[in-house]
């Protein structure tokens, strides 16, 4: 499509001491796109996402809307409208659903207190289940509900790019579908998505494009639908299909 590029990683490398966990990754997310990074355990998916959020130092270049971000930090990325939902959902379990959402709005990049309520309303429209349970302590939510809350909280900051680290982890197949269907619907709110997933089938079903990460490097990339029919992807990531 002719959409503008929102995020661009150029030759991104991330090392833990002597060990390079991410090797010369080139990746783009265009405006309105859902892009997924799939790959086996230990391929470097979480490392890549953490570096893209400025949580880990990296080499190479990171650009947002064509502008290079020198030495990315979380503060810089948040200020540019990027949000991350980490694998460990990091909710405040002793606080209600509503209060967790309000905390998410606190670090928003667009100012203005008065639209807190409007943003919470948007989140509740996306996740009616959270509305039903708005007064419940988040520590007592089900796994799927906690994931919804983690995503909802990130959305309170009205990001233009939402990065998700394995939202399907530990969830039943039906809930995975529900969560990813909602992720796909974020396009309509103008939110682009970078989705890291081990569940390749579910991820390819919702994504526009995909990158396959193997041993820290991009082994394959392309249109998500096409990759679903790629013999190598089927054999390695989709099981018998
Ligand atoms: P998973 O799906 O299992 O979470 P992943 O694709 O997200 O895997 P990473 O967690 O990014 O992979 O790990 C990539 C490599 O970097 C692995 O070999 C891992 O052991 C290593 N690694 C991750 N975090 C650290 C760390 N803090 N220190 C040293 N090595 C690390």
PDB file of C-alpha atoms and ligand atoms in Angstrom:
ATOM      1  CA  UNK A   1       0.000   0.000   0.000  1.00  0.00           C
ATOM      2  CA  UNK A   2       1.024   3.615  -0.303  1.00  0.00           C
ATOM      3  CA  UNK A   3       0.836   4.264   3.422  1.00  0.00           C
ATOM      4  CA  UNK A   4       3.676   6.096   5.077  1.00  0.00           C
ATOM      5  CA  UNK A   5       6.224   4.162   7.061  1.00  0.00           C
ATOM      6  CA  UNK A   6       5.710   4.573  10.796  1.00  0.00           C
ATOM      7  CA  UNK A   7       8.487   2.445  12.262  1.00  0.00           C
ATOM      8  CA  UNK A   8      11.656   1.457  10.505  1.00  0.00           C
ATOM      9  CA  UNK A   9      14.479  -0.629  11.914  1.00  0.00           C
ATOM     10  CA  UNK A  10      17.656  -0.633   9.873  1.00  0.00           C
ATOM     11  CA  UNK A  11      20.312  -3.247  10.476  1.00  0.00           C
ATOM     12  CA  UNK A  12      19.316  -3.444  14.116  1.00  0.00           C
ATOM     13  CA  UNK A  13      21.696  -5.481  16.297  1.00  0.00           C
ATOM     14  CA  UNK A  14      21.298  -6.253  19.991  1.00  0.00           C
ATOM     15  CA  UNK A  15      23.881  -8.015  22.134  1.00  0.00           C
ATOM     16  CA  UNK A  16      23.942  -9.456  25.620  1.00  0.00           C
ATOM     17  CA  UNK A  17      27.623  -9.127  26.452  1.00  0.00           C
ATOM     18  CA  UNK A  18      29.483 -11.105  23.806  1.00  0.00           C
ATOM     19  CA  UNK A  19      26.374 -12.797  22.499  1.00  0.00           C
ATOM     20  CA  UNK A  20      24.462 -11.167  19.674  1.00  0.00           C
ATOM     21  CA  UNK A  21      20.762 -11.997  20.123  1.00  0.00           C
ATOM     22  CA  UNK A  22      19.464  -9.844  17.239  1.00  0.00           C
ATOM     23  CA  UNK A  23      21.467  -9.603  14.042  1.00  0.00           C
ATOM     24  CA  UNK A  24      21.036  -6.895  11.392  1.00  0.00           C
ATOM     25  CA  UNK A  25      17.256  -6.856  11.374  1.00  0.00           C
ATOM     26  CA  UNK A  26      15.508  -4.667   8.826  1.00  0.00           C
ATOM     27  CA  UNK A  27      11.823  -4.209   9.551  1.00  0.00           C
ATOM     28  CA  UNK A  28       9.099  -1.692   8.781  1.00  0.00           C
ATOM     29  CA  UNK A  29       5.599  -1.023  10.039  1.00  0.00           C
ATOM     30  CA  UNK A  30       3.477   1.253   7.874  1.00  0.00           C
ATOM     31  CA  UNK A  31       0.655   3.390   9.132  1.00  0.00           C
ATOM     32  CA  UNK A  32      -2.414   1.257   9.747  1.00  0.00           C
ATOM     33  CA  UNK A  33      -0.542  -1.989   9.360  1.00  0.00           C
ATOM     34  CA  UNK A  34      -0.495  -5.056  11.569  1.00  0.00           C
ATOM     35  CA  UNK A  35       2.928  -6.622  11.354  1.00  0.00           C
ATOM     36  CA  UNK A  36       3.899  -9.780  13.148  1.00  0.00           C
ATOM     37  CA  UNK A  37       7.264 -11.254  14.098  1.00  0.00           C
ATOM     38  CA  UNK A  38       7.095 -15.015  14.494  1.00  0.00           C
ATOM     39  CA  UNK A  39       9.794 -17.536  15.282  1.00  0.00           C
ATOM     40  CA  UNK A  40      10.795 -20.279  17.681  1.00  0.00           C
ATOM     41  CA  UNK A  41      11.740 -20.013  21.331  1.00  0.00           C
ATOM     42  CA  UNK A  42      14.882 -17.991  21.856  1.00  0.00           C
ATOM     43  CA  UNK A  43      14.895 -16.563  18.316  1.00  0.00           C
ATOM     44  CA  UNK A  44      15.240 -13.043  19.717  1.00  0.00           C
ATOM     45  CA  UNK A  45      11.670 -11.808  19.373  1.00  0.00           C
ATOM     46  CA  UNK A  46      11.396 -10.306  22.857  1.00  0.00           C
ATOM     47  CA  UNK A  47      14.882  -8.846  22.534  1.00  0.00           C
ATOM     48  CA  UNK A  48      13.946  -7.188  19.239  1.00  0.00           C
ATOM     49  CA  UNK A  49      10.790  -5.677  20.704  1.00  0.00           C
ATOM     50  CA  UNK A  50      12.578  -4.476  23.843  1.00  0.00           C
ATOM     51  CA  UNK A  51      15.230  -2.763  21.741  1.00  0.00           C
ATOM     52  CA  UNK A  52      12.568  -1.186  19.536  1.00  0.00           C
ATOM     53  CA  UNK A  53      10.961   0.237  22.697  1.00  0.00           C
ATOM     54  CA  UNK A  54      14.303   1.609  23.903  1.00  0.00           C
ATOM     55  CA  UNK A  55      14.479  -0.822  26.832  1.00  0.00           C
ATOM     56  CA  UNK A  56      17.751  -2.310  25.578  1.00  0.00           C
ATOM     57  CA  UNK A  57      20.661  -0.634  23.838  1.00  0.00           C
ATOM     58  CA  UNK A  58      21.020  -1.508  20.167  1.00  0.00           C
ATOM     59  CA  UNK A  59      23.141  -0.754  17.134  1.00  0.00           C
ATOM     60  CA  UNK A  60      21.769   0.182  13.753  1.00  0.00           C
ATOM     61  CA  UNK A  61      19.032   2.733  13.215  1.00  0.00           C
ATOM     62  CA  UNK A  62      15.510   3.256  14.458  1.00  0.00           C
ATOM     63  CA  UNK A  63      13.273   5.703  12.627  1.00  0.00           C
ATOM     64  CA  UNK A  64       9.767   6.903  13.428  1.00  0.00           C
ATOM     65  CA  UNK A  65       7.887   8.547  10.565  1.00  0.00           C
ATOM     66  CA  UNK A  66      11.209   8.859   8.784  1.00  0.00           C
ATOM     67  CA  UNK A  67      12.948  10.603  11.649  1.00  0.00           C
ATOM     68  CA  UNK A  68      15.909   8.934  13.227  1.00  0.00           C
ATOM     69  CA  UNK A  69      15.688   8.433  16.982  1.00  0.00           C
ATOM     70  CA  UNK A  70      19.220   8.631  18.331  1.00  0.00           C
ATOM     71  CA  UNK A  71      19.834   6.285  21.282  1.00  0.00           C
ATOM     72  CA  UNK A  72      16.230   5.245  21.755  1.00  0.00           C
ATOM     73  CA  UNK A  73      14.942   5.282  25.328  1.00  0.00           C
ATOM     74  CA  UNK A  74      11.513   4.377  26.668  1.00  0.00           C
ATOM     75  CA  UNK A  75      10.866   8.071  27.387  1.00  0.00           C
ATOM     76  CA  UNK A  76      11.632   9.015  23.798  1.00  0.00           C
ATOM     77  CA  UNK A  77       9.530   6.196  22.392  1.00  0.00           C
ATOM     78  CA  UNK A  78       6.557   6.982  24.644  1.00  0.00           C
ATOM     79  CA  UNK A  79       6.848  10.649  23.712  1.00  0.00           C
ATOM     80  CA  UNK A  80       6.644   9.582  20.054  1.00  0.00           C
ATOM     81  CA  UNK A  81       3.434   7.658  20.628  1.00  0.00           C
ATOM     82  CA  UNK A  82       4.775   4.131  20.981  1.00  0.00           C
ATOM     83  CA  UNK A  83       3.446   1.733  23.628  1.00  0.00           C
ATOM     84  CA  UNK A  84       4.529  -1.753  24.632  1.00  0.00           C
ATOM     85  CA  UNK A  85       2.530  -4.520  26.278  1.00  0.00           C
ATOM     86  CA  UNK A  86       5.222  -6.782  27.731  1.00  0.00           C
ATOM     87  CA  UNK A  87       4.905 -10.536  27.964  1.00  0.00           C
ATOM     88  CA  UNK A  88       4.508 -10.334  31.732  1.00  0.00           C
ATOM     89  CA  UNK A  89       1.439  -8.188  31.716  1.00  0.00           C
ATOM     90  CA  UNK A  90       2.548  -6.141  34.706  1.00  0.00           C
ATOM     91  CA  UNK A  91      -0.805  -5.092  36.061  1.00  0.00           C
ATOM     92  CA  UNK A  92      -1.403  -3.746  39.532  1.00  0.00           C
ATOM     93  CA  UNK A  93      -3.225  -6.750  40.919  1.00  0.00           C
ATOM     94  CA  UNK A  94      -4.461  -4.975  44.067  1.00  0.00           C
ATOM     95  CA  UNK A  95      -6.128  -2.312  41.975  1.00  0.00           C
ATOM     96  CA  UNK A  96      -9.398  -2.387  40.075  1.00  0.00           C
ATOM     97  CA  UNK A  97      -9.698  -2.678  36.318  1.00  0.00           C
ATOM     98  CA  UNK A  98     -10.730   0.973  36.135  1.00  0.00           C
ATOM     99  CA  UNK A  99      -7.761   2.188  38.191  1.00  0.00           C
ATOM    100  CA  UNK A 100      -5.341   0.156  36.087  1.00  0.00           C
ATOM    101  CA  UNK A 101      -6.745   1.860  33.008  1.00  0.00           C
ATOM    102  CA  UNK A 102      -6.451   5.303  34.565  1.00  0.00           C
ATOM    103  CA  UNK A 103      -2.788   4.604  35.329  1.00  0.00           C
ATOM    104  CA  UNK A 104      -2.230   3.815  31.669  1.00  0.00           C
ATOM    105  CA  UNK A 105      -3.613   7.197  30.717  1.00  0.00           C
ATOM    106  CA  UNK A 106      -1.201   8.854  33.094  1.00  0.00           C
ATOM    107  CA  UNK A 107       1.835   8.447  30.850  1.00  0.00           C
ATOM    108  CA  UNK A 108      -0.014   9.425  27.718  1.00  0.00           C
ATOM    109  CA  UNK A 109       1.816  11.307  25.023  1.00  0.00           C
ATOM    110  CA  UNK A 110      -1.150  13.442  24.128  1.00  0.00           C
ATOM    111  CA  UNK A 111      -2.037  15.821  26.917  1.00  0.00           C
ATOM    112  CA  UNK A 112      -5.427  16.620  28.377  1.00  0.00           C
ATOM    113  CA  UNK A 113      -7.081  15.152  31.440  1.00  0.00           C
ATOM    114  CA  UNK A 114     -10.634  15.618  30.294  1.00  0.00           C
ATOM    115  CA  UNK A 115     -10.535  12.949  27.632  1.00  0.00           C
ATOM    116  CA  UNK A 116      -9.522  10.249  30.141  1.00  0.00           C
ATOM    117  CA  UNK A 117     -13.150   9.210  30.409  1.00  0.00           C
ATOM    118  CA  UNK A 118     -13.561   9.188  26.631  1.00  0.00           C
ATOM    119  CA  UNK A 119     -10.505   7.019  26.235  1.00  0.00           C
ATOM    120  CA  UNK A 120     -11.707   4.625  28.894  1.00  0.00           C
ATOM    121  CA  UNK A 121     -15.014   4.462  27.039  1.00  0.00           C
ATOM    122  CA  UNK A 122     -13.173   3.492  23.839  1.00  0.00           C
ATOM    123  CA  UNK A 123     -11.351   0.748  25.690  1.00  0.00           C
ATOM    124  CA  UNK A 124     -14.620  -0.516  27.161  1.00  0.00           C
ATOM    125  CA  UNK A 125     -16.151  -0.563  23.680  1.00  0.00           C
ATOM    126  CA  UNK A 126     -13.272  -2.699  22.438  1.00  0.00           C
ATOM    127  CA  UNK A 127     -13.389  -4.927  25.505  1.00  0.00           C
ATOM    128  CA  UNK A 128     -16.967  -5.081  26.875  1.00  0.00           C
ATOM    129  CA  UNK A 129     -15.710  -7.739  29.289  1.00  0.00           C
ATOM    130  CA  UNK A 130     -13.549  -5.135  31.000  1.00  0.00           C
ATOM    131  CA  UNK A 131     -16.538  -2.863  31.366  1.00  0.00           C
ATOM    132  CA  UNK A 132     -18.497  -5.621  33.091  1.00  0.00           C
ATOM    133  CA  UNK A 133     -15.571  -6.146  35.430  1.00  0.00           C
ATOM    134  CA  UNK A 134     -14.456  -2.559  35.871  1.00  0.00           C
ATOM    135  CA  UNK A 135     -14.675  -2.638  39.670  1.00  0.00           C
ATOM    136  CA  UNK A 136     -12.994  -6.041  40.037  1.00  0.00           C
ATOM    137  CA  UNK A 137      -9.442  -6.334  41.427  1.00  0.00           C
ATOM    138  CA  UNK A 138      -7.266  -7.116  38.420  1.00  0.00           C
ATOM    139  CA  UNK A 139      -5.477  -9.882  40.323  1.00  0.00           C
ATOM    140  CA  UNK A 140      -8.682 -11.920  40.223  1.00  0.00           C
ATOM    141  CA  UNK A 141      -9.222 -11.620  36.453  1.00  0.00           C
ATOM    142  CA  UNK A 142      -8.828 -14.607  34.153  1.00  0.00           C
ATOM    143  CA  UNK A 143      -5.741 -14.848  31.939  1.00  0.00           C
ATOM    144  CA  UNK A 144      -7.627 -13.579  28.920  1.00  0.00           C
ATOM    145  CA  UNK A 145      -9.147 -10.697  30.839  1.00  0.00           C
ATOM    146  CA  UNK A 146      -5.727  -9.734  32.184  1.00  0.00           C
ATOM    147  CA  UNK A 147      -4.371  -9.639  28.650  1.00  0.00           C
ATOM    148  CA  UNK A 148      -7.290  -7.469  27.564  1.00  0.00           C
ATOM    149  CA  UNK A 149      -6.610  -5.145  30.479  1.00  0.00           C
ATOM    150  CA  UNK A 150      -2.902  -4.930  29.644  1.00  0.00           C
ATOM    151  CA  UNK A 151      -3.765  -3.977  26.055  1.00  0.00           C
ATOM    152  CA  UNK A 152      -6.491  -1.602  27.203  1.00  0.00           C
ATOM    153  CA  UNK A 153      -4.106   0.104  29.572  1.00  0.00           C
ATOM    154  CA  UNK A 154      -1.552   0.622  26.792  1.00  0.00           C
ATOM    155  CA  UNK A 155      -4.312   2.058  24.590  1.00  0.00           C
ATOM    156  CA  UNK A 156      -5.166   4.652  27.243  1.00  0.00           C
ATOM    157  CA  UNK A 157      -2.009   6.457  26.120  1.00  0.00           C
ATOM    158  CA  UNK A 158      -3.533   6.679  22.605  1.00  0.00           C
ATOM    159  CA  UNK A 159      -0.410   5.277  20.947  1.00  0.00           C
ATOM    160  CA  UNK A 160       0.049   5.368  17.205  1.00  0.00           C
ATOM    161  CA  UNK A 161       2.122   2.202  17.411  1.00  0.00           C
ATOM    162  CA  UNK A 162       1.261  -0.604  19.808  1.00  0.00           C
ATOM    163  CA  UNK A 163       3.848  -3.316  20.330  1.00  0.00           C
ATOM    164  CA  UNK A 164       2.639  -6.586  21.815  1.00  0.00           C
ATOM    165  CA  UNK A 165       4.852  -9.351  23.170  1.00  0.00           C
ATOM    166  CA  UNK A 166       3.129 -12.730  22.888  1.00  0.00           C
ATOM    167  CA  UNK A 167      -0.395 -11.728  23.872  1.00  0.00           C
ATOM    168  CA  UNK A 168      -1.513 -15.341  23.303  1.00  0.00           C
ATOM    169  CA  UNK A 169       0.823 -16.759  25.927  1.00  0.00           C
ATOM    170  CA  UNK A 170      -1.003 -19.040  28.337  1.00  0.00           C
ATOM    171  CA  UNK A 171      -4.431 -18.377  26.856  1.00  0.00           C
ATOM    172  CA  UNK A 172      -6.965 -20.929  25.631  1.00  0.00           C
ATOM    173  CA  UNK A 173      -7.352 -21.039  21.811  1.00  0.00           C
ATOM    174  CA  UNK A 174     -10.761 -19.403  21.864  1.00  0.00           C
ATOM    175  CA  UNK A 175      -9.492 -16.497  23.962  1.00  0.00           C
ATOM    176  CA  UNK A 176      -6.417 -16.144  21.729  1.00  0.00           C
ATOM    177  CA  UNK A 177      -8.743 -15.638  18.791  1.00  0.00           C
ATOM    178  CA  UNK A 178     -10.821 -13.104  20.657  1.00  0.00           C
ATOM    179  CA  UNK A 179      -7.810 -11.083  21.788  1.00  0.00           C
ATOM    180  CA  UNK A 180      -6.206 -11.118  18.337  1.00  0.00           C
ATOM    181  CA  UNK A 181      -9.476 -10.208  16.645  1.00  0.00           C
ATOM    182  CA  UNK A 182      -9.582  -7.120  18.838  1.00  0.00           C
ATOM    183  CA  UNK A 183      -5.930  -6.392  18.055  1.00  0.00           C
ATOM    184  CA  UNK A 184      -6.810  -6.525  14.352  1.00  0.00           C
ATOM    185  CA  UNK A 185      -9.662  -4.085  14.906  1.00  0.00           C
ATOM    186  CA  UNK A 186      -7.228  -1.473  16.265  1.00  0.00           C
ATOM    187  CA  UNK A 187      -6.610  -0.425  12.663  1.00  0.00           C
ATOM    188  CA  UNK A 188      -9.944   1.357  12.831  1.00  0.00           C
ATOM    189  CA  UNK A 189      -8.667   3.458  15.721  1.00  0.00           C
ATOM    190  CA  UNK A 190      -5.651   4.407  13.641  1.00  0.00           C
ATOM    191  CA  UNK A 191      -3.294   2.298  15.733  1.00  0.00           C
ATOM    192  CA  UNK A 192      -0.561   0.339  13.969  1.00  0.00           C
ATOM    193  CA  UNK A 193       0.569  -2.897  15.562  1.00  0.00           C
ATOM    194  CA  UNK A 194       3.829  -4.792  15.883  1.00  0.00           C
ATOM    195  CA  UNK A 195       2.917  -8.208  17.217  1.00  0.00           C
ATOM    196  CA  UNK A 196       5.443 -10.754  18.458  1.00  0.00           C
ATOM    197  CA  UNK A 197       4.007 -14.255  18.575  1.00  0.00           C
ATOM    198  CA  UNK A 198       5.037 -17.876  18.952  1.00  0.00           C
ATOM    199  CA  UNK A 199       1.535 -18.831  17.845  1.00  0.00           C
ATOM    200  CA  UNK A 200       2.317 -18.421  14.142  1.00  0.00           C
ATOM    201  CA  UNK A 201      -1.045 -19.531  12.861  1.00  0.00           C
ATOM    202  CA  UNK A 202      -3.022 -17.070  14.976  1.00  0.00           C
ATOM    203  CA  UNK A 203      -0.578 -14.255  14.235  1.00  0.00           C
ATOM    204  CA  UNK A 204      -0.561 -14.789  10.464  1.00  0.00           C
ATOM    205  CA  UNK A 205      -4.348 -14.830  10.460  1.00  0.00           C
ATOM    206  CA  UNK A 206      -4.576 -11.267  11.770  1.00  0.00           C
ATOM    207  CA  UNK A 207      -1.424  -9.700  10.318  1.00  0.00           C
ATOM    208  CA  UNK A 208      -0.903  -7.895   7.027  1.00  0.00           C
ATOM    209  CA  UNK A 209       2.772  -8.761   6.844  1.00  0.00           C
ATOM    210  CA  UNK A 210       5.114 -11.025   8.775  1.00  0.00           C
ATOM    211  CA  UNK A 211       8.777 -11.485   9.550  1.00  0.00           C
ATOM    212  CA  UNK A 212      10.177 -14.860  10.530  1.00  0.00           C
ATOM    213  CA  UNK A 213      12.995 -14.518  13.027  1.00  0.00           C
ATOM    214  CA  UNK A 214      15.400 -17.413  13.399  1.00  0.00           C
ATOM    215  CA  UNK A 215      18.520 -17.232  15.547  1.00  0.00           C
ATOM    216  CA  UNK A 216      18.269 -13.472  15.740  1.00  0.00           C
ATOM    217  CA  UNK A 217      18.017 -12.821  12.008  1.00  0.00           C
ATOM    218  CA  UNK A 218      15.150 -12.395   9.558  1.00  0.00           C
ATOM    219  CA  UNK A 219      14.916 -15.712   7.708  1.00  0.00           C
ATOM    220  CA  UNK A 220      11.851 -14.835   5.673  1.00  0.00           C
ATOM    221  CA  UNK A 221       9.366 -11.999   5.362  1.00  0.00           C
ATOM    222  CA  UNK A 222       6.362 -11.063   3.303  1.00  0.00           C
ATOM    223  CA  UNK A 223       2.613 -10.909   2.987  1.00  0.00           C
ATOM    224  CA  UNK A 224       1.036 -12.803   5.901  1.00  0.00           C
ATOM    225  CA  UNK A 225      -1.483 -14.670   3.732  1.00  0.00           C
ATOM    226  CA  UNK A 226       1.255 -15.754   1.335  1.00  0.00           C
ATOM    227  CA  UNK A 227       3.476 -16.931   4.175  1.00  0.00           C
ATOM    228  CA  UNK A 228       0.609 -19.055   5.499  1.00  0.00           C
ATOM    229  CA  UNK A 229       0.822 -21.035   2.273  1.00  0.00           C
ATOM    230  CA  UNK A 230       4.613 -21.175   2.184  1.00  0.00           C
ATOM    231  CA  UNK A 231       5.770 -24.795   2.437  1.00  0.00           C
ATOM    232  CA  UNK A 232       8.592 -23.888   4.807  1.00  0.00           C
ATOM    233  CA  UNK A 233       6.305 -21.978   7.148  1.00  0.00           C
ATOM    234  CA  UNK A 234       3.732 -24.757   7.080  1.00  0.00           C
ATOM    235  CA  UNK A 235       6.321 -27.433   7.865  1.00  0.00           C
ATOM    236  CA  UNK A 236       8.159 -25.501  10.558  1.00  0.00           C
ATOM    237  CA  UNK A 237       5.526 -23.317  12.205  1.00  0.00           C
ATOM    238  CA  UNK A 238       2.034 -24.452  11.349  1.00  0.00           C
ATOM    239  CA  UNK A 239       2.356 -28.188  11.951  1.00  0.00           C
ATOM    240  CA  UNK A 240       0.476 -30.570   9.708  1.00  0.00           C
ATOM    241  CA  UNK A 241      -1.766 -28.447   7.617  1.00  0.00           C
TER     242      UNK A 241
HETATM  243  P1  LIG B   1      10.731 -16.694  23.695  1.00  0.00           P
HETATM  244  O1  LIG B   1       9.680 -16.876  22.682  1.00  0.00           O
HETATM  245  O2  LIG B   1      11.176 -17.982  24.348  1.00  0.00           O
HETATM  246  O3  LIG B   1      10.501 -15.593  24.673  1.00  0.00           O
HETATM  247  P2  LIG B   1      12.374 -14.979  22.079  1.00  0.00           P
HETATM  248  O4  LIG B   1      12.314 -15.227  20.619  1.00  0.00           O
HETATM  249  O5  LIG B   1      11.579 -13.872  22.618  1.00  0.00           O
HETATM  250  O6  LIG B   1      12.052 -16.313  22.854  1.00  0.00           O
HETATM  251  P3  LIG B   1      14.559 -13.765  23.441  1.00  0.00           P
HETATM  252  O7  LIG B   1      13.902 -13.844  24.752  1.00  0.00           O
HETATM  253  O8  LIG B   1      14.650 -12.465  22.784  1.00  0.00           O
HETATM  254  O9  LIG B   1      13.891 -14.781  22.429  1.00  0.00           O
HETATM  255  O10 LIG B   1      16.010 -14.375  23.579  1.00  0.00           O
HETATM  256  C1  LIG B   1      16.945 -14.373  22.511  1.00  0.00           C
HETATM  257  C2  LIG B   1      18.274 -14.941  22.999  1.00  0.00           C
HETATM  258  O11 LIG B   1      18.891 -14.011  23.909  1.00  0.00           O
HETATM  259  C3  LIG B   1      18.159 -16.247  23.760  1.00  0.00           C
HETATM  260  O12 LIG B   1      19.270 -17.046  23.432  1.00  0.00           O
HETATM  261  C4  LIG B   1      18.194 -15.814  25.207  1.00  0.00           C
HETATM  262  O13 LIG B   1      18.729 -16.841  26.015  1.00  0.00           O
HETATM  263  C5  LIG B   1      19.110 -14.623  25.158  1.00  0.00           C
HETATM  264  N1  LIG B   1      18.789 -13.653  26.217  1.00  0.00           N
HETATM  265  C6  LIG B   1      17.589 -13.095  26.456  1.00  0.00           C
HETATM  266  N2  LIG B   1      17.634 -12.223  27.489  1.00  0.00           N
HETATM  267  C7  LIG B   1      18.919 -12.243  27.920  1.00  0.00           C
HETATM  268  C8  LIG B   1      19.623 -11.581  28.963  1.00  0.00           C
HETATM  269  N3  LIG B   1      19.004 -10.691  29.763  1.00  0.00           N
HETATM  270  N4  LIG B   1      20.922 -11.863  29.112  1.00  0.00           N
HETATM  271  C9  LIG B   1      21.553 -12.743  28.321  1.00  0.00           C
HETATM  272  N5  LIG B   1      20.949 -13.395  27.319  1.00  0.00           N
HETATM  273  C10 LIG B   1      19.652 -13.161  27.108  1.00  0.00           C
END
